XYZ file of N, CA and C in Angstrom:
267
model
N -22.857 -54.968 -3.701
C -21.618 -54.226 -3.842
C -21.937 -52.802 -4.236
N -21.184 -51.902 -3.726
C -21.356 -50.491 -4.049
C -20.289 -50.057 -5.036
N -20.698 -49.238 -5.961
C -19.762 -48.686 -6.932
C -19.669 -47.193 -6.682
N -18.468 -46.699 -6.602
C -18.278 -45.259 -6.396
C -18.681 -44.514 -7.663
N -19.018 -43.244 -7.544
C -19.327 -42.455 -8.747
C -18.186 -42.476 -9.766
N -16.948 -42.375 -9.286
C -15.814 -42.423 -10.217
C -15.718 -43.775 -10.909
N -15.970 -44.843 -10.165
C -15.946 -46.180 -10.752
C -17.036 -46.364 -11.796
N -18.218 -45.855 -11.504
C -19.337 -45.951 -12.443
C -19.023 -45.167 -13.717
N -18.513 -43.963 -13.553
C -18.164 -43.131 -14.712
C -17.064 -43.801 -15.534
N -16.071 -44.375 -14.868
C -15.002 -45.073 -15.576
C -15.531 -46.260 -16.368
N -16.434 -47.012 -15.762
C -17.037 -48.150 -16.464
C -17.837 -47.702 -17.676
N -18.612 -46.643 -17.515
C -19.400 -46.118 -18.632
C -18.499 -45.656 -19.776
N -17.415 -44.998 -19.443
C -16.484 -44.551 -20.488
C -15.860 -45.731 -21.229
N -15.526 -46.773 -20.497
C -14.931 -47.957 -21.129
C -15.922 -48.622 -22.079
N -17.169 -48.697 -21.679
C -18.191 -49.328 -22.529
C -18.430 -48.497 -23.777
N -18.513 -47.194 -23.623
C -18.772 -46.320 -24.766
C -17.661 -46.446 -25.800
N -16.435 -46.583 -25.360
C -15.291 -46.650 -26.275
C -15.043 -48.064 -26.802
N -15.745 -49.068 -26.291
C -15.510 -50.462 -26.652
C -16.192 -50.773 -27.978
N -15.420 -51.101 -28.990
C -15.973 -51.386 -30.311
C -15.165 -52.505 -30.956
N -15.788 -53.644 -31.121
C -15.118 -54.791 -31.737
C -15.868 -55.271 -32.986
N -16.739 -54.427 -33.524
C -17.535 -54.844 -34.679
C -16.669 -55.358 -35.818
N -15.523 -54.743 -36.033
C -14.660 -55.154 -37.143
C -14.004 -56.514 -36.915
N -14.103 -57.044 -35.702
C -13.499 -58.355 -35.409
C -14.531 -59.485 -35.320
N -15.802 -59.150 -35.357
C -16.834 -60.183 -35.162
C -16.838 -61.235 -36.264
N -16.426 -60.888 -37.445
C -16.398 -61.868 -38.541
C -15.407 -62.992 -38.274
N -14.529 -62.810 -37.299
C -13.530 -63.844 -36.974
C -14.005 -64.803 -35.883
N -15.178 -64.557 -35.322
C -15.713 -65.448 -34.285
C -15.997 -66.804 -34.922
N -15.499 -67.857 -34.303
C -15.642 -69.205 -34.867
C -16.299 -70.175 -33.884
N -17.087 -69.674 -32.991
C -17.817 -70.515 -32.049
C -19.305 -70.272 -32.235
N -20.128 -71.269 -31.939
C -21.572 -71.058 -32.039
C -21.979 -69.867 -31.173
N -22.811 -69.014 -31.738
C -23.169 -67.777 -31.054
C -24.670 -67.547 -31.113
N -25.234 -67.238 -29.960
C -26.637 -66.865 -29.842
C -26.684 -65.461 -29.264
N -27.354 -64.557 -29.957
C -27.526 -63.187 -29.479
C -28.995 -63.033 -29.097
N -29.245 -62.764 -27.827
C -30.605 -62.603 -27.316
C -30.729 -61.200 -26.744
N -31.808 -60.523 -27.083
C -32.012 -59.191 -26.513
C -33.483 -58.908 -26.344
N -33.766 -57.908 -25.533
C -35.127 -57.424 -25.373
C -35.433 -56.404 -26.451
N -36.673 -56.375 -26.888
C -37.052 -55.450 -27.963
C -37.123 -53.994 -27.503
N -37.108 -53.769 -26.191
C -37.216 -52.412 -25.661
C -36.013 -52.062 -24.790
N -34.852 -52.579 -25.167
C -33.618 -52.311 -24.418
C -33.021 -51.011 -24.930
N -33.104 -49.963 -24.119
C -32.574 -48.671 -24.554
C -31.055 -48.604 -24.423
N -30.474 -49.434 -23.568
C -29.028 -49.432 -23.380
C -28.289 -50.137 -24.494
N -28.813 -51.266 -24.928
C -28.256 -52.005 -26.065
C -29.422 -52.331 -26.995
N -29.789 -51.384 -27.838
C -30.969 -51.529 -28.686
C -30.920 -52.745 -29.612
N -32.110 -53.224 -29.948
C -32.240 -54.407 -30.801
C -31.478 -54.239 -32.115
N -31.515 -53.065 -32.703
C -30.817 -52.862 -33.985
C -29.322 -53.153 -33.853
N -28.723 -52.740 -32.756
C -27.305 -53.022 -32.535
C -27.042 -54.495 -32.335
N -27.938 -55.168 -31.634
C -27.783 -56.612 -31.429
C -27.992 -57.385 -32.720
N -28.925 -56.935 -33.556
C -29.096 -57.569 -34.871
C -27.826 -57.412 -35.697
N -27.207 -56.245 -35.611
C -25.955 -56.018 -36.345
C -24.862 -56.950 -35.851
N -24.741 -57.087 -34.544
C -23.740 -57.993 -33.969
C -23.948 -59.406 -34.509
N -25.183 -59.890 -34.442
C -25.476 -61.246 -34.921
C -25.188 -61.384 -36.410
N -25.479 -60.339 -37.179
C -25.261 -60.425 -38.630
C -23.780 -60.478 -38.989
N -22.925 -59.984 -38.119
C -21.491 -59.961 -38.399
C -20.758 -61.219 -37.936
N -21.422 -62.049 -37.146
C -20.807 -63.296 -36.666
C -21.291 -64.434 -37.551
N -20.376 -65.115 -38.228
C -20.794 -66.197 -39.119
C -21.642 -67.249 -38.399
N -22.831 -67.497 -38.935
C -23.706 -68.530 -38.393
C -24.423 -68.172 -37.103
N -24.297 -66.951 -36.636
C -24.939 -66.573 -35.375
C -26.456 -66.601 -35.517
N -27.111 -66.878 -34.413
C -28.579 -66.846 -34.359
C -28.976 -65.644 -33.515
N -30.028 -64.960 -33.940
C -30.525 -63.781 -33.247
C -31.952 -64.039 -32.777
N -32.218 -63.750 -31.519
C -33.565 -63.868 -30.969
C -33.877 -62.603 -30.191
N -35.027 -62.040 -30.494
C -35.481 -60.828 -29.820
C -36.705 -61.178 -28.979
N -36.686 -60.798 -27.721
C -37.784 -61.096 -26.811
C -38.672 -59.864 -26.679
N -39.943 -60.045 -26.997
C -40.910 -58.947 -26.933
C -41.180 -58.546 -25.490
N -41.465 -57.279 -25.314
C -41.804 -56.726 -23.996
C -40.700 -56.959 -22.977
N -39.467 -56.817 -23.419
C -38.323 -56.992 -22.521
C -37.362 -55.841 -22.735
N -36.626 -55.552 -21.681
C -35.651 -54.484 -21.763
C -34.245 -55.075 -21.705
N -33.437 -54.667 -20.743
C -32.026 -55.050 -20.712
C -31.760 -56.410 -20.077
N -32.696 -56.935 -19.324
C -32.487 -58.217 -18.639
C -33.607 -59.199 -18.973
N -33.701 -59.622 -20.235
C -34.804 -60.522 -20.597
C -34.770 -61.842 -19.833
N -33.592 -62.250 -19.363
C -33.507 -63.499 -18.603
C -34.157 -63.363 -17.232
N -34.282 -62.144 -16.747
C -34.964 -61.879 -15.476
C -36.428 -61.539 -15.735
N -36.682 -60.769 -16.770
C -38.032 -60.329 -17.087
C -38.917 -61.464 -17.604
N -38.323 -62.382 -18.350
C -39.056 -63.515 -18.942
C -38.226 -64.786 -18.787
N -38.027 -65.247 -17.550
C -37.096 -66.366 -17.327
C -37.488 -67.664 -18.026
N -38.764 -67.984 -18.072
C -39.170 -69.241 -18.715
C -38.915 -69.197 -20.214
N -39.277 -68.091 -20.838
C -39.046 -67.950 -22.273
C -37.547 -67.951 -22.573
N -36.788 -67.218 -21.787
C -35.338 -67.179 -21.990
C -34.734 -68.578 -21.843
N -35.162 -69.308 -20.825
C -34.649 -70.665 -20.614
C -34.996 -71.562 -21.801
N -36.206 -71.416 -22.329
C -36.604 -72.233 -23.486
C -35.747 -71.890 -24.700
N -35.516 -70.597 -24.934
C -34.678 -70.166 -26.060
C -33.275 -70.761 -25.916
N -32.708 -70.655 -24.728
C -31.366 -71.192 -24.489
C -31.326 -72.705 -24.659
N -32.304 -73.382 -24.074
C -32.340 -74.849 -24.169
C -32.442 -75.301 -25.614
N -33.353 -74.686 -26.379
C -33.530 -75.075 -27.783
C -32.253 -74.800 -28.585
N -31.606 -73.681 -28.310
C -30.380 -73.366 -29.035
C -29.278 -74.352 -28.676
N -29.117 -74.625 -27.380
C -28.081 -75.571 -26.947
C -28.335 -76.961 -27.521
N -29.585 -77.386 -27.547
C -29.913 -78.709 -28.103
C -29.679 -78.768 -29.603
N -29.700 -77.624 -30.271
C -29.485 -77.612 -31.729
C -28.010 -77.641 -32.110
N -27.143 -77.501 -31.116
C -25.702 -77.473 -31.398
C -25.164 -78.894 -31.543
N -24.261 -79.089 -32.512
C -23.699 -80.438 -32.724
C -22.850 -80.907 -31.549
């Protein structure tokens, strides 16, 4: 699919303005936050903050990964997901 320049700019503006940090404490579902340690778009520090604000959330950081750790390290990502899913009641 092709995205027009205006569409791309509109999407970027929406993401930049999107902030729900003050609502994360109300999340009541099991949550796993996975990120790459070298993700410049959504840095690890921000993902750690997200996980810290969600009650009971688990945080996993994948080394040598950027924005798509599930593509960059599919076996490791699958293992992380499987172990987390198996740990859920």
